[in-house]
Coordinates of C-alpha atoms in Angstrom, one line a residue:
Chain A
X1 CA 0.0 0.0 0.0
X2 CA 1.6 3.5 -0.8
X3 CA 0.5 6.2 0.8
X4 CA 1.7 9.9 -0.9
X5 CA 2.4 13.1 0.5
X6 CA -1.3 14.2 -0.2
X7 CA -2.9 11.1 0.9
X8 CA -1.1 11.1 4.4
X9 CA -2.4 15.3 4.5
X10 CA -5.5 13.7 3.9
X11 CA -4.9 11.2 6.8
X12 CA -4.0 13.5 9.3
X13 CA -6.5 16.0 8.5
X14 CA -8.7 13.3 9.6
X15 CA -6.8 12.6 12.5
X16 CA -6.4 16.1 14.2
X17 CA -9.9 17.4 13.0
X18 CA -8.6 19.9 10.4
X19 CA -8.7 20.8 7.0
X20 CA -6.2 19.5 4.9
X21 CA -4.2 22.7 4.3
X22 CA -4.0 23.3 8.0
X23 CA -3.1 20.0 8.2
X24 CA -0.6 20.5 5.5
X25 CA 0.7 23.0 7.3
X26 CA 1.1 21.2 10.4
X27 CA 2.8 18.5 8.6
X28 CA 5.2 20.8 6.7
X29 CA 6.0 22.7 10.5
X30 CA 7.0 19.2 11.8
X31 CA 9.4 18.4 9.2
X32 CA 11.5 21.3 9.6
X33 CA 11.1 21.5 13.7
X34 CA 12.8 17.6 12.9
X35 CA 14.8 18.8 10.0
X36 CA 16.2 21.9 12.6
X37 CA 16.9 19.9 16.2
X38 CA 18.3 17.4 13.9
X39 CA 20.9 19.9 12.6
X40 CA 21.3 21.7 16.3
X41 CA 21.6 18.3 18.5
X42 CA 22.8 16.0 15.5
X43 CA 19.5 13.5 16.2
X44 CA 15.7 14.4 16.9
X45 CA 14.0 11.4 18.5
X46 CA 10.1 11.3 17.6
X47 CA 8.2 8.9 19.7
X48 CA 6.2 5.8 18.7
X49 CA 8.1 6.2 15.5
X50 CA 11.7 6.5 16.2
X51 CA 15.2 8.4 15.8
X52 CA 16.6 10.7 12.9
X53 CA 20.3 11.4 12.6
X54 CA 22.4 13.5 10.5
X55 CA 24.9 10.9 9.2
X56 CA 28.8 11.5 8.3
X57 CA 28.0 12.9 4.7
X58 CA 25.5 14.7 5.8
X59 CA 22.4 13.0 5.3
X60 CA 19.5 12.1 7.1
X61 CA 19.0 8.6 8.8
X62 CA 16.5 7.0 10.6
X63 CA 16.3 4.4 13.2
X64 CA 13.0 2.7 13.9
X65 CA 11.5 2.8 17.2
X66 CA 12.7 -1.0 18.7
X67 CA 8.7 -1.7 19.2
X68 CA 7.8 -0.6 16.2
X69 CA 10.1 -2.3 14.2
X70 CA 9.2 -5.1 16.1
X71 CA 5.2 -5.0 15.2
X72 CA 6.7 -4.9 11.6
X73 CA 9.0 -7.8 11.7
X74 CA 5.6 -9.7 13.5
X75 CA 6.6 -12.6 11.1
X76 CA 9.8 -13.5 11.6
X77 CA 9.8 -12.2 15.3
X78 CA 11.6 -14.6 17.5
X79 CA 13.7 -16.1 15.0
X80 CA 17.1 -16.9 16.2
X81 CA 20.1 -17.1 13.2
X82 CA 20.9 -20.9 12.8
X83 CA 24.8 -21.8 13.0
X84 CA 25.0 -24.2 10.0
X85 CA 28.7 -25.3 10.6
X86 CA 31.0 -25.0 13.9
X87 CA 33.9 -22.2 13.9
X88 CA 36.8 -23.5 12.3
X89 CA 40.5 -24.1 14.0
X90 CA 42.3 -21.7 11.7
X91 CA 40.6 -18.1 12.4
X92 CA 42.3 -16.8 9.8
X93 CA 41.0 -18.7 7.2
X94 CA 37.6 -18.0 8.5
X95 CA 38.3 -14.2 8.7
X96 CA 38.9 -14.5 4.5
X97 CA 35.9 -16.6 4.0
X98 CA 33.9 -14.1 5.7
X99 CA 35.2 -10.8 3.9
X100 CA 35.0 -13.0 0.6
X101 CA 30.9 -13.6 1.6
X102 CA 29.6 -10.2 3.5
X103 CA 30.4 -7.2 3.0
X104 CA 31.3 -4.8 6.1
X105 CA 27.4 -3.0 5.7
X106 CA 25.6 -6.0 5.7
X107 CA 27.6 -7.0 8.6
X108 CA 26.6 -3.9 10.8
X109 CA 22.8 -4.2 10.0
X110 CA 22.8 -7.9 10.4
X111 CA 24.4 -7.5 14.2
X112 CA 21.5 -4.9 14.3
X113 CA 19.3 -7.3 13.4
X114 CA 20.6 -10.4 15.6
X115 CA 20.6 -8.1 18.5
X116 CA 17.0 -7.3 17.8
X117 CA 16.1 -10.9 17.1
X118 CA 17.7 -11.8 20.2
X119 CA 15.7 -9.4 22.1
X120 CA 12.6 -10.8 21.0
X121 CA 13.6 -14.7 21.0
X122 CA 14.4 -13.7 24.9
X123 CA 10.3 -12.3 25.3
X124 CA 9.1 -15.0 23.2
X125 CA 10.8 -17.5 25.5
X126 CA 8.3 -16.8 28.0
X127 CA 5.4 -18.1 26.5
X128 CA 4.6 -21.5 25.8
X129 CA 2.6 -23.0 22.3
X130 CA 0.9 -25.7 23.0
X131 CA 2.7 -28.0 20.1
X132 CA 6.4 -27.7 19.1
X133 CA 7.3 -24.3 19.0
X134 CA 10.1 -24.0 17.3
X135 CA 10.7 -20.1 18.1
X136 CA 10.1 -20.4 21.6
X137 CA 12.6 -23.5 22.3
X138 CA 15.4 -21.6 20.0
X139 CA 14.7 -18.8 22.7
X140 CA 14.8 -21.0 25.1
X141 CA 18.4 -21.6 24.2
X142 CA 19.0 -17.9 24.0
X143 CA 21.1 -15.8 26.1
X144 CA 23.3 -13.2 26.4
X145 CA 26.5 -16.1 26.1
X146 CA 24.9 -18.3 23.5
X147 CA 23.0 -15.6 21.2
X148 CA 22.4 -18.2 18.9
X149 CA 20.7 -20.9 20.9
X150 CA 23.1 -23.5 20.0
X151 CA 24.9 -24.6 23.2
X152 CA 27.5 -27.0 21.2
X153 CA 29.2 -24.5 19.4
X154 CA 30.0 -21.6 21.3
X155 CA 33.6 -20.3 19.9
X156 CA 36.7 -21.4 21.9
X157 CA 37.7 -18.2 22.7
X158 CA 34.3 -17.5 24.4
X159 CA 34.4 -21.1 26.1
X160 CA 38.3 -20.8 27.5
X161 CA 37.4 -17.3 29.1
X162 CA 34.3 -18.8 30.6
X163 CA 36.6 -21.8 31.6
X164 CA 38.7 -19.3 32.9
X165 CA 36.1 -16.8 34.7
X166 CA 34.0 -20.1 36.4
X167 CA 37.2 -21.9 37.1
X168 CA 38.3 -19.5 39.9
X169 CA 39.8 -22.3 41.3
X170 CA 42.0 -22.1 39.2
X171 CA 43.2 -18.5 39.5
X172 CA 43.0 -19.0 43.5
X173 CA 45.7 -21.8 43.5
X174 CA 48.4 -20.0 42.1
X175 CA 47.9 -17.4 44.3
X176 CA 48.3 -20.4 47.5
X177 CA 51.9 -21.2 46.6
X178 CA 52.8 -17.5 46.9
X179 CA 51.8 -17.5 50.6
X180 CA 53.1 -20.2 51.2
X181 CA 56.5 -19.3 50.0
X182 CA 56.3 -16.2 51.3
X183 CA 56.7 -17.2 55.1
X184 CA 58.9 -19.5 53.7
X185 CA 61.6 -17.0 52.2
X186 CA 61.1 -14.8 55.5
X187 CA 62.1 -17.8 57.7
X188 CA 65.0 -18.3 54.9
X189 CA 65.6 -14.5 55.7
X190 CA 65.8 -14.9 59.4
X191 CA 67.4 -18.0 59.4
X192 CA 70.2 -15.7 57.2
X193 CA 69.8 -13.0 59.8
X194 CA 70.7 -15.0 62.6
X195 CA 73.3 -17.7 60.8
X196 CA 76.2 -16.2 62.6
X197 CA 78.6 -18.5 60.5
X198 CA 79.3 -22.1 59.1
X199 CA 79.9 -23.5 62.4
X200 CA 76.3 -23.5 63.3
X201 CA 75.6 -25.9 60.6
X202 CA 77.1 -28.9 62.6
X203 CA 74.4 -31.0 64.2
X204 CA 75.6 -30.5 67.6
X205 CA 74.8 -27.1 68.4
X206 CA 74.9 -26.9 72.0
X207 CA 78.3 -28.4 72.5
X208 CA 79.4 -26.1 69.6
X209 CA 78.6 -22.9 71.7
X210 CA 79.9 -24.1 74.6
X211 CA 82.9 -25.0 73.2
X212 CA 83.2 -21.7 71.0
X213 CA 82.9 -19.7 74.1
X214 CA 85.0 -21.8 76.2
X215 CA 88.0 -21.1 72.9
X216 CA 87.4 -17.7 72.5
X217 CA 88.2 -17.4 76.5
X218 CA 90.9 -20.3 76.4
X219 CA 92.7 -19.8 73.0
X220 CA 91.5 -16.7 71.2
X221 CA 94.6 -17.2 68.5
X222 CA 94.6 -20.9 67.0
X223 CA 90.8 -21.2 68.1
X224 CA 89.7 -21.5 64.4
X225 CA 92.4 -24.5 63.6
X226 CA 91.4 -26.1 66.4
X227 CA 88.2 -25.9 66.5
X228 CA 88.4 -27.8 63.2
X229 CA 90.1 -30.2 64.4
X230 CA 87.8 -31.1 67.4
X231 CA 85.4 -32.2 64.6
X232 CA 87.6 -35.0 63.2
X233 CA 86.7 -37.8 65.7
X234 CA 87.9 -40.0 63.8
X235 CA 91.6 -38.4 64.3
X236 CA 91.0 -38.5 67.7
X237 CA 93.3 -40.7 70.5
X238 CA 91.3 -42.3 73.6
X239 CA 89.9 -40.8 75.7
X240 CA 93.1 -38.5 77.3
X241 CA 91.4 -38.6 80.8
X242 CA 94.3 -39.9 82.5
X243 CA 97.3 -37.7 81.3
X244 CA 99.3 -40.6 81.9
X245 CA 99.2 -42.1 78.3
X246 CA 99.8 -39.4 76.9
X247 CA 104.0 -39.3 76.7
X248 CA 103.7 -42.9 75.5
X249 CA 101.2 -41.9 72.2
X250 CA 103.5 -39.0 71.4
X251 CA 106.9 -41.0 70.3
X252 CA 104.8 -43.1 67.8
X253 CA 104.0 -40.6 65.1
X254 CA 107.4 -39.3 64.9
X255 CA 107.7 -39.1 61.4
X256 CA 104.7 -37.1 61.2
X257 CA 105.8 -34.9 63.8
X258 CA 108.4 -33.5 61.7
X259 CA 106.4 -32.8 59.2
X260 CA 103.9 -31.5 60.4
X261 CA 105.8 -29.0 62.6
X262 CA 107.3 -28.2 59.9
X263 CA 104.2 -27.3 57.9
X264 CA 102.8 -25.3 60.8
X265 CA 106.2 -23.3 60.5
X266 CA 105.2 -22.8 56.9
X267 CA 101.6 -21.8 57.5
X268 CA 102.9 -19.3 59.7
X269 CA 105.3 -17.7 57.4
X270 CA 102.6 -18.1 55.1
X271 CA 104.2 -20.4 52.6
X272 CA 100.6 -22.1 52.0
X273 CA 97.0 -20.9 52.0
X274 CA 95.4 -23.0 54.1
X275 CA 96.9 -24.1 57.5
X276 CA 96.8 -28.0 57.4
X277 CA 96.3 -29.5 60.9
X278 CA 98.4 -32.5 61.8
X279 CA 98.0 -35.5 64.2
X280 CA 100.3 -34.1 65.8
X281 CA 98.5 -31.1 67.1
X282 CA 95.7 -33.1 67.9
X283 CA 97.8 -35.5 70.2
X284 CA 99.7 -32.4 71.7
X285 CA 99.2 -32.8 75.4
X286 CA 97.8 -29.8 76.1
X287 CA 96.0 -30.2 79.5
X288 CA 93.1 -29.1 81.6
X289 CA 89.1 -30.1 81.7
X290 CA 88.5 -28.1 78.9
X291 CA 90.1 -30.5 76.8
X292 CA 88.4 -33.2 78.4
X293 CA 85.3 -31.6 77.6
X294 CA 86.1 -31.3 74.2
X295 CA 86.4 -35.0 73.6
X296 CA 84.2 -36.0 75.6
X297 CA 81.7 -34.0 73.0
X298 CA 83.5 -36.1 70.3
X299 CA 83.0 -39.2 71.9
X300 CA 79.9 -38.7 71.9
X301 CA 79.7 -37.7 68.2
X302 CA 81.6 -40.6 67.4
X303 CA 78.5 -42.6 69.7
X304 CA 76.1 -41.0 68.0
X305 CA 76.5 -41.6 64.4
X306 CA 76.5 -45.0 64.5
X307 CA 73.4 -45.5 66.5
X308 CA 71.7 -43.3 64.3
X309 CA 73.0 -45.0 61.1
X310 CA 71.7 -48.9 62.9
X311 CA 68.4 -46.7 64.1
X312 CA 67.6 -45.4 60.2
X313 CA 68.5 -48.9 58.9
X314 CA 66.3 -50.2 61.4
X315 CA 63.3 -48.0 60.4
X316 CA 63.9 -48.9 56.8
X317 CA 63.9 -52.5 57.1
X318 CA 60.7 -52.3 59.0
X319 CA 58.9 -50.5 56.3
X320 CA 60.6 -52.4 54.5
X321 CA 59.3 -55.4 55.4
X322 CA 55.9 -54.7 56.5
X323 CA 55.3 -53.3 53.6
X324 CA 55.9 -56.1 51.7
X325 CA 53.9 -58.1 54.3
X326 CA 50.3 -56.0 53.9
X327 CA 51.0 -56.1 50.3
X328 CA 51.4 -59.7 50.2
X329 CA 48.2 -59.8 52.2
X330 CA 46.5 -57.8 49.9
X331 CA 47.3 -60.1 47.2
X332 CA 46.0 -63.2 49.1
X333 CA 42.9 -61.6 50.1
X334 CA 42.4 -60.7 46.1
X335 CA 41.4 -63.8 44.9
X336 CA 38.4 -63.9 47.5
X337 CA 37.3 -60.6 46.2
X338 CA 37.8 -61.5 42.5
X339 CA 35.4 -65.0 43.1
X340 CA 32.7 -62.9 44.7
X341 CA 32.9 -59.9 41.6
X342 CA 31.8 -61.4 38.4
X343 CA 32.8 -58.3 36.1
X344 CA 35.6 -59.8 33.7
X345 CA 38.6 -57.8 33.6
X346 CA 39.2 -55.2 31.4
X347 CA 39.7 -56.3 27.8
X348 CA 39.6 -55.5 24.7
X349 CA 36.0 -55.0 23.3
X350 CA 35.6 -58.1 21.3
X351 CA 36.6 -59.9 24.6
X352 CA 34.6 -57.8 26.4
X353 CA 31.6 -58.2 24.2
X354 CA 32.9 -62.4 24.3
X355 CA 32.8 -62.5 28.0
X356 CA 29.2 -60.9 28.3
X357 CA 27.5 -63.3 26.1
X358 CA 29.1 -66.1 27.7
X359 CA 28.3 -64.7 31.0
X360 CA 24.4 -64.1 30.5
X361 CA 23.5 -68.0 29.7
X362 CA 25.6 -69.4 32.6
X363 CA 23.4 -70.6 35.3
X364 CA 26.3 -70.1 37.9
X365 CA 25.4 -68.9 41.2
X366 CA 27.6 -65.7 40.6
X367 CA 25.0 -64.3 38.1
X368 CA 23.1 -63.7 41.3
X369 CA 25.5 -61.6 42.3
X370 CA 25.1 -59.4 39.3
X371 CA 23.0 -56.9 39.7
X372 CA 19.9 -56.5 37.0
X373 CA 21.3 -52.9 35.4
X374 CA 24.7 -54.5 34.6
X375 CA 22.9 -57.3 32.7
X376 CA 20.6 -54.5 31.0
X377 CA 23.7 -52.8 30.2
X378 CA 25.2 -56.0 28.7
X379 CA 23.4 -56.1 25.4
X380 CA 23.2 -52.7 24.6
X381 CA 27.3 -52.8 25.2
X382 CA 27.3 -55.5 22.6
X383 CA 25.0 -53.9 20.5
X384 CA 27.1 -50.8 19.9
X385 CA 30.2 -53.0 19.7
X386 CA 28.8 -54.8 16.7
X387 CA 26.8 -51.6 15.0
X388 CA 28.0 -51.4 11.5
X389 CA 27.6 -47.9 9.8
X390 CA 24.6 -49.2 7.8
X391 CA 22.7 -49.8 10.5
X392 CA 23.4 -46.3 11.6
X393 CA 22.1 -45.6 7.9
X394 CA 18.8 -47.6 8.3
X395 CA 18.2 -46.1 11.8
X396 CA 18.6 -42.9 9.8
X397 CA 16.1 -43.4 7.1
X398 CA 13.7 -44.8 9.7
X399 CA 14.2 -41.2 11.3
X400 CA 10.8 -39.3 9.8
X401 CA 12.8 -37.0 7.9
X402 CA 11.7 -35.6 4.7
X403 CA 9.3 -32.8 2.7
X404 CA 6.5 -35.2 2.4
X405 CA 4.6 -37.8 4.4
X406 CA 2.6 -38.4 7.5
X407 CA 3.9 -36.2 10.6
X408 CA 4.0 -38.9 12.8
X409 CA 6.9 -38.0 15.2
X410 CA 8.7 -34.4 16.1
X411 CA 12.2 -34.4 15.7
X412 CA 13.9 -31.6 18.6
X413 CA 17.2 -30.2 17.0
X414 CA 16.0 -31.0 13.2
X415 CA 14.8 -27.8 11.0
X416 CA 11.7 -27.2 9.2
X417 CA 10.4 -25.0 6.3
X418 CA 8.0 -22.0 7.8
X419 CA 5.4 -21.1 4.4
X420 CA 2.8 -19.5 6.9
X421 CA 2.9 -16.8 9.6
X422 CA -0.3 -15.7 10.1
X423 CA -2.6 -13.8 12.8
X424 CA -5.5 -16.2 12.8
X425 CA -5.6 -19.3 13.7
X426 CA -8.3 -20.8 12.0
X427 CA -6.6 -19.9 9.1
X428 CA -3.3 -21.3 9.6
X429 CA -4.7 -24.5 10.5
X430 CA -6.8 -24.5 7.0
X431 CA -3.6 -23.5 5.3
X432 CA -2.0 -26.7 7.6
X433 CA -4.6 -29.1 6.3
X434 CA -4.3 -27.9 2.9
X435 CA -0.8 -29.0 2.6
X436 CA -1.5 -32.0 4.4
X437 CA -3.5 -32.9 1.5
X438 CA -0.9 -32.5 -0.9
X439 CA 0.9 -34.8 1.0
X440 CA 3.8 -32.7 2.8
X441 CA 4.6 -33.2 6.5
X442 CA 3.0 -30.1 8.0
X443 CA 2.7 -28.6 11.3
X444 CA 1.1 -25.5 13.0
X445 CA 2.3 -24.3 16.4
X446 CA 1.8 -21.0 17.9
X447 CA 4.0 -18.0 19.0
X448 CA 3.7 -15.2 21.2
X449 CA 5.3 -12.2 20.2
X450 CA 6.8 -9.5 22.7
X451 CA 3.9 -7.3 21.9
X452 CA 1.5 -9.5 23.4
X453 CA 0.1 -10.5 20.1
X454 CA 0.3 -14.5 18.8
X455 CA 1.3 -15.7 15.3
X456 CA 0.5 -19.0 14.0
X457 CA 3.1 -20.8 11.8
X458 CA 2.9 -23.5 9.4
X459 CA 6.0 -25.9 8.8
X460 CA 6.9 -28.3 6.3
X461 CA 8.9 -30.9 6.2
X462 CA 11.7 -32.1 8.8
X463 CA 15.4 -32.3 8.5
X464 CA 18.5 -32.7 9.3
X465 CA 20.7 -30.5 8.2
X466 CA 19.9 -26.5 6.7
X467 CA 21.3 -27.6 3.7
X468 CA 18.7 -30.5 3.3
X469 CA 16.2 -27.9 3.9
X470 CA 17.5 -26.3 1.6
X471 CA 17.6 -28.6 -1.1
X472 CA 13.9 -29.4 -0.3
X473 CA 12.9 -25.7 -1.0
X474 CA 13.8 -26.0 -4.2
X475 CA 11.5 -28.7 -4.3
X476 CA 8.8 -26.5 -3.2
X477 CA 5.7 -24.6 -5.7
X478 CA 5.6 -21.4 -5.2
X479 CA 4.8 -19.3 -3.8
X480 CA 6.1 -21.1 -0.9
X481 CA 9.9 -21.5 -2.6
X482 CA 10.3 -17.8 -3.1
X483 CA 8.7 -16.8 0.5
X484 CA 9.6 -19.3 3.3
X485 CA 12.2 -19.4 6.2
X486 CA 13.7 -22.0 7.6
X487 CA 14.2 -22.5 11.6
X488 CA 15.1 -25.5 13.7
X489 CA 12.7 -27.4 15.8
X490 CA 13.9 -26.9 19.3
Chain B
X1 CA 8.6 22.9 17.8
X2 CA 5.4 21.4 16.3
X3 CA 2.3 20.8 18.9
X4 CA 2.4 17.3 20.1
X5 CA -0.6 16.2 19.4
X6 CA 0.3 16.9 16.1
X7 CA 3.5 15.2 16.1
X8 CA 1.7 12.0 17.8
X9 CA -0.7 11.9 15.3
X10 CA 1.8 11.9 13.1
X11 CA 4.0 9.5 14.6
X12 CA 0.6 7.2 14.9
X13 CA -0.4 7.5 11.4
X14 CA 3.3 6.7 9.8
X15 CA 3.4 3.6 12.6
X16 CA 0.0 2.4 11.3
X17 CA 1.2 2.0 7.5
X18 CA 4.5 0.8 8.1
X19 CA 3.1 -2.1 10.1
X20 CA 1.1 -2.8 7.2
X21 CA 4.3 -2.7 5.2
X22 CA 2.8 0.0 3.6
X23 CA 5.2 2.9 2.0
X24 CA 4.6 6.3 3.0
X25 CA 6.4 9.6 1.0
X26 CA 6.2 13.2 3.1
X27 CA 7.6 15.6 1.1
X28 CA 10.7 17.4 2.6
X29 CA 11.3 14.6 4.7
X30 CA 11.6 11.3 2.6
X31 CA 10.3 7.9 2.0
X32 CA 9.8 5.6 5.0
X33 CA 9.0 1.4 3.6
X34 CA 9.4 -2.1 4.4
X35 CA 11.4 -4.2 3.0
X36 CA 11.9 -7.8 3.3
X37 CA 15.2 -9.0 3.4
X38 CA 15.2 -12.9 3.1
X39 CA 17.4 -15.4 5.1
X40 CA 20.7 -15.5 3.8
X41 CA 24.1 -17.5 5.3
X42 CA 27.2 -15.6 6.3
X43 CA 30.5 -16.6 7.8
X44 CA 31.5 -14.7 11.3
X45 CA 35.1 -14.1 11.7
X46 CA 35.5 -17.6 13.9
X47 CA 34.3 -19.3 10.7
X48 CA 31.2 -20.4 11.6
X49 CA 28.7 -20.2 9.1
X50 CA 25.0 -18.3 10.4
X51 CA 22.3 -18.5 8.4
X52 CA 20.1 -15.6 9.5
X53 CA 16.5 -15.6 9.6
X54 CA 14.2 -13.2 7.4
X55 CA 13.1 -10.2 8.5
X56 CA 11.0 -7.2 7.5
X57 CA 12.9 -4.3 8.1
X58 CA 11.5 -0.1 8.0
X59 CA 14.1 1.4 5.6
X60 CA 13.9 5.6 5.2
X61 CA 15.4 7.1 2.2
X62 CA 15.8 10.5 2.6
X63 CA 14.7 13.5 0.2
X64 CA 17.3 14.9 -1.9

């Protein structure tokens, strides 16, 4: 229906109660109060009816009002977009494919348009049609994450962030080893704060510090050397309690004697680096309880290490050994287990599938055991073990797929030809019959539009794939081939 | 600017036709129609092939 400038005069003459060159007038006073705030502010918004803009170059544009474009759209309101094929791997292969199909304008309205159809999928999905309804189950599936009602292929950026975002587990535990290393490095910082020196490091602290404060009072020059030395038990003479042995050890290391003395006169003139301490130092007599202290702390050192060595071995061999005990018991008590479980064990499938059929006939007292799922699950087990593509092919074309034939059973997730839209229902289900009688499958459902208003749709056909559909339109008379839409069945 | 009852009425009347798809010209301001644009397949940037549905769409073309 067109409607001229003088006809719409006409119109709203009618309208506002006035003659039609008042009303002319009116009109005419309008366009330029729109034409001027559009020029001022850049955009003049007109209720009920929508936006105009001054674009880039200088022209006017004009956005519907969302309801409005809505209440024109009536038809196809709801509709979701249908992803035909998954993202690919390679991104950039799909970026070429898409600047090769669409160019950048069609892309901006058709976001327009998705965004709007999204808004009204989102309304329709709150209203229910009492047979499949097709429109209200792909809004169903809408939401602001999956625009496009299709769970399954969400891209993998979008699914890794949401991984990401839900998996806050994730982000917490890296965040756990920090605080735990923190204390960690400020007890290695202490413990480097208070380490007064290497000599701290020997396992035997206390006599250490009593000994260090007993040399720095006794023998502040050779401490150091000797100090060393008092941790070479192995060097060490008996115990030197009774001073009485101790001429008698001297005469024996002679040789060394020499030497050493003489080494000690090099060290001191500095002939070598590092002092070297002799036996002979260590078997100097040199008196007093502080020596006796000092090896008594070695003897006991030289105690120690050994009964610590036999203590470790000792806990070893025990683990050791029980361990193998309870495992050995744990294999014995196997066998009971295995008699009472009559699930073979794992095997290959055809041995699998071997062991199941000889299992269900036996009338052995274990297949009481079993319990009734497990021998429900047997034969379907077998059953997919031994399905050969064609029966997945017959299962297919059992499948009520197709343009034409009886509508016996509604396939969710398959897509079907919509040839009607229509206000009335009476009508729609006249137009339903009538291509029921040319024989296609046909179907009517209802949906409710965010207005409030209802539409009633006639489908044909079901099928698997958009591109079947597709094929089958071609098969279609007009007018339906040059005016139908195809959505899936959700 | 123009009464408001005026501009309602004006607003009403234009809403009126278009959802009738009808195709209304006001001289000095332009055409406002509907057009139908059918469902067509397009491939997003992830490579996923939409096909979008139909739709009827207001278009405005302006007066030159």
């Amino acid at each position: 229906m067109k409607l001229n400038h003088e006809e719409f005069v006409a119109l709203l003459a009618r309208a506002l109660e006035l003659d039609e060159k008042e009303a002319s007038e009116a009109l005419n006073t309008w366009v330029d109060a729109v034409t001027r705030e559009m020029e001022e502010n850049g955009s003049c918004e007109v209720e009920v009816l929508g936006t105009f803009r001054k674009a880039e170059d200088g022209s006017m544009e004009f956005s519907p009002n969302d309801i409005l474009a809505l209440e024109v759209n009536y038809k196809f309101a709801g509709l979701s977009p249908i992803e035909v094929s998954p993202p690919t791997s390679d991104p950039d292969t799909a970026t070429g494919g898409a600047e090769d199909k669409t160019p950048t304008e069609a892309d901006a309205t058709e976001k327009d348009e998705d965004e709007r159809e999204e808004a009204e999928a989102d309304n329709e999905a709150d209203t229910a049609g009492e047979k499949r309804t097709p429109e209200e189950e792909s809004a169903d599936a809408d939401s602001s994450d999956d625009p496009f009602g299709i769970d399954g292929y969400r891209p993998s950026g979008e699914q890794d962030e949401e991984e990401y975002d839900e998996d806050g587990q994730v982000d917490d535990h890296p965040e756990e080893p920090d605080e735990e290393l923190e204390p960690g490095t400020e007890r290695d910082r202490q413990r480097r704060e208070e380490d007064p020196g290497p000599e701290q490091q020997d396992p035997d602290l206390e006599s250490t510090e009593e000994w260090d404060e007993r040399r720095e009072d006794e023998e502040p020059v050779v401490g150091e050397d000797e100090a060393k030395s008092e941790w070479e038990p192995d060097y060490e003479p008996e115990p030197e309690d009774e001073p009485d042995y101790e001429p008698e050890r001297e005469p024996e290391p002679e040789p060394e004697l020499a030497d050493s003395e003489q080494g000690e006169e090099q060290d001191r003139s500095g002939s070598y680096g590092m002092p070297k301490l002799s036996l002979s130092q260590k078997l100097k007599p040199r008196g007093g309880a502080s020596k006796n202290r000092r090896r008594s702390v070695s003897d006991k050192i030289a105690w120690l290490i050994p009964i610590a060595a036999l203590l470790i071995v000792a806990v070893l061999l025990f683990f050791h050994f029980d361990g193998l005990r309870l495992s050995r018991t744990h294999i014995d008590d196997q066998p009971v287990v295995r008699q009472e479980m009559p699930v073979p064990a794992p095997r290959d499938d055809r041995e699998q599938e071997e062991a199941v059929q000889e299992f269900v006939p036996s009338p052995d007292p274990v297949e009481d055991v079993v319990p009734p799922p497990d021998m429900d699950l047997a034969p379907e087990r077998v059953d997919d073990v031994g399905a050969e593509p064609a029966d997945d092919l017959i299962r297919d074309m059992a499948l009520p797929y197709g343009l034409k034939g009886p509508e016996d059973e509604v396939l969710i997730g398959s897509y079907t030809i919509v040839v009607h839209s229509l206000r009335n229902e009476r009508k729609s289900e006249i137009e339903k019959q009538r291509l029921e009688a040319q024989g296609f499958k046909a179907t009517q459902w209802s949906a409710v539009l965010p207005s409030g208003n209802t539409t009633y749709r006639v489908g044909i056909g079901q099928f698997q794939s958009v591109s079947d559909a597709e094929r089958a339109v071609e098969e279609l008379p007009e007018p339906f081939r040059s005016n139908n839409f195809i959505i899936r069945i959700r | 600017m123009t009464d408001k009852n005026t501009e309602s009425e004006i607003a009403t009347i234009l809403a009126a036709q278009l959802k009738e798809h009808g195709r209304i010209q006001i001289n000095g301001l332009g055409t406002f129609s509907v057009e139908h644009r059918k469902q067509e397949q397009h491939q997003e940037k992830d490579g996923r092939i939409i096909m979008k549905p139909p739709a009827d769409l207001i278009v405005f073309t302006p007066e030159k």
